[in-house]
mmCIF file of C-alpha atoms in Angstrom:
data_model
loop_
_atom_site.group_PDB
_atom_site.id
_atom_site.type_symbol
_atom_site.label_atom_id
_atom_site.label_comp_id
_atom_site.label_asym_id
_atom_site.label_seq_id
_atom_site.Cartn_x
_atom_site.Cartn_y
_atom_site.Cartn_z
ATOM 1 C CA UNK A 118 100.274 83.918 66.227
ATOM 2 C CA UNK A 119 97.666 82.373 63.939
ATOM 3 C CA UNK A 120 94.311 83.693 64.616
ATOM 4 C CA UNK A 121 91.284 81.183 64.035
ATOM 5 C CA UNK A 122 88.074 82.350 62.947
ATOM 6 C CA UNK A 123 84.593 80.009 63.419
ATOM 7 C CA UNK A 124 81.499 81.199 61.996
ATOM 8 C CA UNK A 125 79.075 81.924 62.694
ATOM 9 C CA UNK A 126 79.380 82.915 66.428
ATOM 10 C CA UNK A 127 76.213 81.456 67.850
ATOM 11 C CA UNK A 128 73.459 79.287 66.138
ATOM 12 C CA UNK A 129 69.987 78.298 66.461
ATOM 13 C CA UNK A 130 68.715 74.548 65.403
ATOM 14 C CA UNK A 131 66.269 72.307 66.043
ATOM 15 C CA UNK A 132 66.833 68.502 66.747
ATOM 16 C CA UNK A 133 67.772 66.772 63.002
ATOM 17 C CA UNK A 134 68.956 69.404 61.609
ATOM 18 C CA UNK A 135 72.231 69.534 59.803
ATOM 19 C CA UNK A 136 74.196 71.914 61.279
ATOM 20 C CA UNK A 137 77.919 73.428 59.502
ATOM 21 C CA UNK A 138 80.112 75.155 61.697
ATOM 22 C CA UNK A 139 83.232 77.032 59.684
ATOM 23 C CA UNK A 140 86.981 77.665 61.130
ATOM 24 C CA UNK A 141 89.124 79.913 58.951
ATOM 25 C CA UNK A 142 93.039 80.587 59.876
ATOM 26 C CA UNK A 143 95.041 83.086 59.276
ATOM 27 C CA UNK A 144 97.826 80.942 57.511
ATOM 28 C CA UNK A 145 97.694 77.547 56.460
ATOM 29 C CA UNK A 146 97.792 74.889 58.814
ATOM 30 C CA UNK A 147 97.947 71.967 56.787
ATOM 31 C CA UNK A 148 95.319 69.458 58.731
ATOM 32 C CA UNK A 149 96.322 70.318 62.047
ATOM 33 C CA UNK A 150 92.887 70.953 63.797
ATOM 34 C CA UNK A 151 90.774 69.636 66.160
ATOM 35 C CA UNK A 152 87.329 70.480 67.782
ATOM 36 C CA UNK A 153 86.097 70.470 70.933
ATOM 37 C CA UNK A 154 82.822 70.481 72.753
ATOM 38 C CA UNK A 155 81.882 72.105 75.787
ATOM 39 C CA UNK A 156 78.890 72.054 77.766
ATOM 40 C CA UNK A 157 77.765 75.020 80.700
ATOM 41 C CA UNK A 158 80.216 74.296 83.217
ATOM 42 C CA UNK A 159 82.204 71.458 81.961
ATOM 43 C CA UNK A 160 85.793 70.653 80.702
ATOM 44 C CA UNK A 161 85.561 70.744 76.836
ATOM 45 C CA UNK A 162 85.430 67.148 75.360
ATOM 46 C CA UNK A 163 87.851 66.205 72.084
ATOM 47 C CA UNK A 164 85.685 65.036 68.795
ATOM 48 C CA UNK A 165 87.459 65.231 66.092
ATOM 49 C CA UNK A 166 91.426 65.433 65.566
ATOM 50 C CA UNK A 167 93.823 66.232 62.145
ATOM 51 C CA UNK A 168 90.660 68.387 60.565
ATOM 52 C CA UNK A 169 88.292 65.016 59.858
ATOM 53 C CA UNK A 170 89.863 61.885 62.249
ATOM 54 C CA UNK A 171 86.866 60.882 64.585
ATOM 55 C CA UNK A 172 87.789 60.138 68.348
ATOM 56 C CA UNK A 173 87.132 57.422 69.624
ATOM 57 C CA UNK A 174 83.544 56.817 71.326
ATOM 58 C CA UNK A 175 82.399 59.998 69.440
ATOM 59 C CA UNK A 176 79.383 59.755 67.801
ATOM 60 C CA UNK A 177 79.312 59.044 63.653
ATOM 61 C CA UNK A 178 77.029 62.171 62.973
ATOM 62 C CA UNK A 179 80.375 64.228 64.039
ATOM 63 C CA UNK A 180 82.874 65.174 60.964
ATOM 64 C CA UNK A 181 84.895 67.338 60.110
ATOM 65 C CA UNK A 182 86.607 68.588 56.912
ATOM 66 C CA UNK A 183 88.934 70.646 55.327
ATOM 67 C CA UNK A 184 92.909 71.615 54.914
ATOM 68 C CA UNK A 185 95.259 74.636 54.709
ATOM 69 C CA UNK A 186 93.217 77.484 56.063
ATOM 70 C CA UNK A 187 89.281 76.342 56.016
ATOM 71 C CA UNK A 188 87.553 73.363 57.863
ATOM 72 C CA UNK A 189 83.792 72.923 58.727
ATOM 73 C CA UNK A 190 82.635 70.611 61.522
ATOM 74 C CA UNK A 191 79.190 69.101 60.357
ATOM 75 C CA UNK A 192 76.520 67.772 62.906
ATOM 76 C CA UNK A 193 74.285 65.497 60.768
ATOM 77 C CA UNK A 194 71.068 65.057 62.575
ATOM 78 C CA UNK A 195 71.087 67.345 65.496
ATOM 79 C CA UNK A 196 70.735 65.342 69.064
ATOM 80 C CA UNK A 197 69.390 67.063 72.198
ATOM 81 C CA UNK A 198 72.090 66.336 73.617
ATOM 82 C CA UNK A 199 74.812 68.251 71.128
ATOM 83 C CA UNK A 200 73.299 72.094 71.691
ATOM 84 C CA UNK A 201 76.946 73.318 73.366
ATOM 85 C CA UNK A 202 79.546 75.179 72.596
ATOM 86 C CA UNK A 203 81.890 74.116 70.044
ATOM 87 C CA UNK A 204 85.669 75.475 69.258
ATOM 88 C CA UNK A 205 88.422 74.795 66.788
ATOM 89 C CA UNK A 206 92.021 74.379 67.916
ATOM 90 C CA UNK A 207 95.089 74.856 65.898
ATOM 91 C CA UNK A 208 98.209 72.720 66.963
ATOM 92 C CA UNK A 209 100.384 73.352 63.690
ATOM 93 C CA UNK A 210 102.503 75.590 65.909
ATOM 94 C CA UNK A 211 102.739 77.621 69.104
ATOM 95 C CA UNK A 212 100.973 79.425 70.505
ATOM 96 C CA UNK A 213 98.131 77.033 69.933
ATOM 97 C CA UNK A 214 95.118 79.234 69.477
ATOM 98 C CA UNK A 215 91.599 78.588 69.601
ATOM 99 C CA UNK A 216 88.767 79.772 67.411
ATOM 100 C CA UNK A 217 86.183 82.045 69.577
ATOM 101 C CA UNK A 218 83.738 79.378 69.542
ATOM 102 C CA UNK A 219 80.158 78.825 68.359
ATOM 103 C CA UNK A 220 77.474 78.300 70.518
ATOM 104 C CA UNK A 221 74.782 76.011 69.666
ATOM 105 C CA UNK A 222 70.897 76.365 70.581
ATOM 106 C CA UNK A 223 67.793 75.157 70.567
ATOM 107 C CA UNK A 224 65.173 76.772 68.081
ATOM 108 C CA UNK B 158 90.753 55.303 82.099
ATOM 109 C CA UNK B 159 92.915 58.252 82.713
ATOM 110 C CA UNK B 160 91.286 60.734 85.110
ATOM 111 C CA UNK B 161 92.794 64.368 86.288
ATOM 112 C CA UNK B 162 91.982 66.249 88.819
ATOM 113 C CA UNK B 163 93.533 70.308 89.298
ATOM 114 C CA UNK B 164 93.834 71.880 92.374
ATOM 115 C CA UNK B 165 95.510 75.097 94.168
ATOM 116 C CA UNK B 166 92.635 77.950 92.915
ATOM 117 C CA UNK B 167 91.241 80.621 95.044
ATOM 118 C CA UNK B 168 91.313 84.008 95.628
ATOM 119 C CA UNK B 169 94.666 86.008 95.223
ATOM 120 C CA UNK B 170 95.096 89.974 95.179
ATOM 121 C CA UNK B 171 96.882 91.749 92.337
ATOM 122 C CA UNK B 172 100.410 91.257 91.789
ATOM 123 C CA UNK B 173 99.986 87.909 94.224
ATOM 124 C CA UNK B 174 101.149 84.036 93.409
ATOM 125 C CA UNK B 175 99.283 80.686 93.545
ATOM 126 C CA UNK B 176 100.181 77.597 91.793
ATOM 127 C CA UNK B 177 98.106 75.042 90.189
ATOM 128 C CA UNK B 178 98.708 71.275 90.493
ATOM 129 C CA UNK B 179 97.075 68.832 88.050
ATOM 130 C CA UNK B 180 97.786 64.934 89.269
ATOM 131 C CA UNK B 181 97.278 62.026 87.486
ATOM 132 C CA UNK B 182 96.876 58.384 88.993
ATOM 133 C CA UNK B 183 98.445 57.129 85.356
ATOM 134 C CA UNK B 184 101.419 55.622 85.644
ATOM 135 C CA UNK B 185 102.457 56.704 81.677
ATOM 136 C CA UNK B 186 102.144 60.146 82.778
ATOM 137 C CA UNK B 187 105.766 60.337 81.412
ATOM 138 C CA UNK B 188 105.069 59.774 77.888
ATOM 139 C CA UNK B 189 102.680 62.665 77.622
ATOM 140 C CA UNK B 190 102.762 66.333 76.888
ATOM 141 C CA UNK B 191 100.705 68.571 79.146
ATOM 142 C CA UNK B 192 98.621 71.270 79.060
ATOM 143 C CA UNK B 193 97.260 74.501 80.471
ATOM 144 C CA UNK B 194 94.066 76.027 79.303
ATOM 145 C CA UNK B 195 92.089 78.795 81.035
ATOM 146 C CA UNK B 196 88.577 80.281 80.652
ATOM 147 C CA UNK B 197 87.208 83.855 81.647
ATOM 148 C CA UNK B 198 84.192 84.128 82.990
ATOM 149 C CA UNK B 199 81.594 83.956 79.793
ATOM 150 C CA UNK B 200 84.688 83.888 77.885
ATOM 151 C CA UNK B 201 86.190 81.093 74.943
ATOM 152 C CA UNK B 202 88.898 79.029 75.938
ATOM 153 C CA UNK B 203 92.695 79.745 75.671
ATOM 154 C CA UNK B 204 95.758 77.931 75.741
ATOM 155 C CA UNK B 205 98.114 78.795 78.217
ATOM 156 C CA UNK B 206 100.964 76.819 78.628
ATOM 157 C CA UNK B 207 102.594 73.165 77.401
ATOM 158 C CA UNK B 208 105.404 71.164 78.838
ATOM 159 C CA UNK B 209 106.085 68.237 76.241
ATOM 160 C CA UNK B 210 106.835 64.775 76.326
ATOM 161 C CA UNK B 211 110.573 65.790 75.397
ATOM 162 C CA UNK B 212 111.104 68.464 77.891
ATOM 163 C CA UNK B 213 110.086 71.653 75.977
ATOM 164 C CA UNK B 214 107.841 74.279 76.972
ATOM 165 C CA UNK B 215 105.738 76.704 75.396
ATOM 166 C CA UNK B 216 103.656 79.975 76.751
ATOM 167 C CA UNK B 217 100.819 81.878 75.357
ATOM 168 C CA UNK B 218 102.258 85.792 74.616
ATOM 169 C CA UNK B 219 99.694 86.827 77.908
ATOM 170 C CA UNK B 220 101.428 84.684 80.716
ATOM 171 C CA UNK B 221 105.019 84.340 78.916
ATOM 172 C CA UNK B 222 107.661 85.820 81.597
ATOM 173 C CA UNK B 223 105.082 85.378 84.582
ATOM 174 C CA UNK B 224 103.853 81.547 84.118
ATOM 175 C CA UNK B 225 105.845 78.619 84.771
ATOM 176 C CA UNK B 226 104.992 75.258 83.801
ATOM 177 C CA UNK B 227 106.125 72.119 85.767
ATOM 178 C CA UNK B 228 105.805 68.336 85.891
ATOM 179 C CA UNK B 229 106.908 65.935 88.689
ATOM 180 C CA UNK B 230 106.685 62.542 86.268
ATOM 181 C CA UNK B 231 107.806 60.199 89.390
ATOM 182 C CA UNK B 232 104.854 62.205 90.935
ATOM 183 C CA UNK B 233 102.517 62.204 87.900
ATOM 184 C CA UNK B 234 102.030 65.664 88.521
ATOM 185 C CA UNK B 235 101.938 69.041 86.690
ATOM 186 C CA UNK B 236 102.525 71.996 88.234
ATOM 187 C CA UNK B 237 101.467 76.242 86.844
ATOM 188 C CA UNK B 238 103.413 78.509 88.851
ATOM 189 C CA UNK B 239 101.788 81.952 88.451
ATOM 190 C CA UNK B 240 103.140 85.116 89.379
ATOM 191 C CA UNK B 241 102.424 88.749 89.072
ATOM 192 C CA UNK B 242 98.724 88.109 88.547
ATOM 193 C CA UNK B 243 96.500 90.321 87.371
ATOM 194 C CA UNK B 244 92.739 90.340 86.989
ATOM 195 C CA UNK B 245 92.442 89.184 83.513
ATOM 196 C CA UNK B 246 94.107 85.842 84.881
ATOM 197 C CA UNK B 247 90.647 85.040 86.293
ATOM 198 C CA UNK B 248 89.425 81.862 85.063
ATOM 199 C CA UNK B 249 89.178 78.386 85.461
ATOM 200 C CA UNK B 250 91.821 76.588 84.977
ATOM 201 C CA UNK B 251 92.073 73.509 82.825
ATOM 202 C CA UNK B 252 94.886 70.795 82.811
ATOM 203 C CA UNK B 253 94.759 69.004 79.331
ATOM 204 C CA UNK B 254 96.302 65.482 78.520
ATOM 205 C CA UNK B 255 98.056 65.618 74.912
ATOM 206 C CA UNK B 256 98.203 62.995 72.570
ATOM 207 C CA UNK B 257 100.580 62.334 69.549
ATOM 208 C CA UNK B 258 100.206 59.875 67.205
ATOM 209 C CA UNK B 259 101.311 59.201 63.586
ATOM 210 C CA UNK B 260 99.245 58.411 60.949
ATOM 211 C CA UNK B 261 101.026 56.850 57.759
ATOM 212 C CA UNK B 262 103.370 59.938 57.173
ATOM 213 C CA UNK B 263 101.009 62.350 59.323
ATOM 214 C CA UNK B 264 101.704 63.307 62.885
ATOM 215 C CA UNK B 265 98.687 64.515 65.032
ATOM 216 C CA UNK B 266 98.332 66.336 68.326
ATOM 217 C CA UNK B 267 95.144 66.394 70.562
ATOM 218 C CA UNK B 268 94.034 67.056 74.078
ATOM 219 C CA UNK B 269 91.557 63.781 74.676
ATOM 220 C CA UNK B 270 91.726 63.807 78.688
ATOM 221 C CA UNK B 271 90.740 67.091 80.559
ATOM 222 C CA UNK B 272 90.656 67.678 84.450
ATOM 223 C CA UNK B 273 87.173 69.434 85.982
ATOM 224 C CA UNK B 274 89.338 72.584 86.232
ATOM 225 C CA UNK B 275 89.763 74.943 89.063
ATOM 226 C CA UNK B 276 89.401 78.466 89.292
ATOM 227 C CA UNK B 277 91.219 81.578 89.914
ATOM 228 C CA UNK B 278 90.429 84.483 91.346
ATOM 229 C CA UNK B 279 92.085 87.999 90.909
ATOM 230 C CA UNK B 280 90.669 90.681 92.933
ATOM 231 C CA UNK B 281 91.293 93.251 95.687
#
């Protein structure tokens, strides 16, 4: 299985802040990665799809970058509303695996 | 918008069954693959099972050979049968919509609708 690595494991930021979030795997993967957000007790919410495609009704600070085996997710002016937890998914094969997430928080 | 909703959780010993049901009102249900994804208590997520559009299914290596993934499309349903649980199954259960689409010669997969969840409890 291809393991997914995000760094670093938990954060602290304040609101506008630029915030990087890394996601390393264990074998390339081409572009095929997404992340998620999840808030306490909530279903995680898709952002961003294919390392860098945007969902739709996701906000524009959200991107993402990268291909092959390292991709960052950048938050470009921290909103109160993004401190969460945020994961990486890898759907190049099965089993899809999930980074261990990174938790976001408040400074 | 597409909304799901799981159901079936509770409170099963060791070694005990339950199975899940995630139902959809959408009537494209069909032309979706579906998803499984649990969470521990103050654990990460993980992927646990996916029944495509095209009939194939797929397990994570921890529930392979006692998980069984479902779907009813004329239902709009999809079922987890679990079996031979044991206390590491604990966790709420996600269903997860997935999305394919094709971008000039790229093909992408997502989850974009998730249910509330439901959870499962292992204990004696």
């Amino acid at each position: 299985a291809i393991q997914m690595t995000q760094s670093p494991s938990s954060l602290s930021a304040s609101v506008g802040d630029r915030v990087t979030i890394t996601c390393r795997a264990s074998q390339g993967i081409r572009n095929d990665l997404g992340w998620y957000q999840q808030k306490p007790g909530k279903a995680p919410k898709l952002l961003i799809y294919g390392a860098s495609s945007l969902h739709s009704g996701v906000p524009s600070r959200f991107s993402g970058s990268g291909s092959g085996t390292d991709f960052t997710l950048t938050i470009s002016s921290l909103q109160p509303e993004d401190f969460a937890t945020y994961y990486c998914l890898q759907d190049y094969n099965y089993p899809l695996t999930f980074g261990q997430g990174t938790k976001l928080e408040i400074k | 918008d597409v909304q799901l909703l799981e159901s079936g959780g509770g409170l099963v010993q060791p070694g005990g069954s339950l199975r899940l049901s995630c139902a959809t009102s959408e009537f494209t249900f069909r032309r979706y693959a579906m998803n499984w994804v649990r969470q521990a208590p103050g654990k990460g997520l993980e992927w646990v099972s996916t029944f495509s559009d095209t009939g194939n299914t797929y397990y994570g290596d921890s529930v392979k050979g006692r998980f069984t993934i479902s779907r009813d499309n004329s239902k709009g349903t999809l079922y987890l049968q679990m079996n031979s649980l044991r206390a590491e199954d604990t966790a709420v259960y996600y269903c997860a919509k997935g999305t394919g689409i094709a971008k000039g010669s790229d093909y992408y997969y997502y989850m974009d609708v998730w249910g509330k969840g439901t959870t499962v409890t292992v204990s004696s």
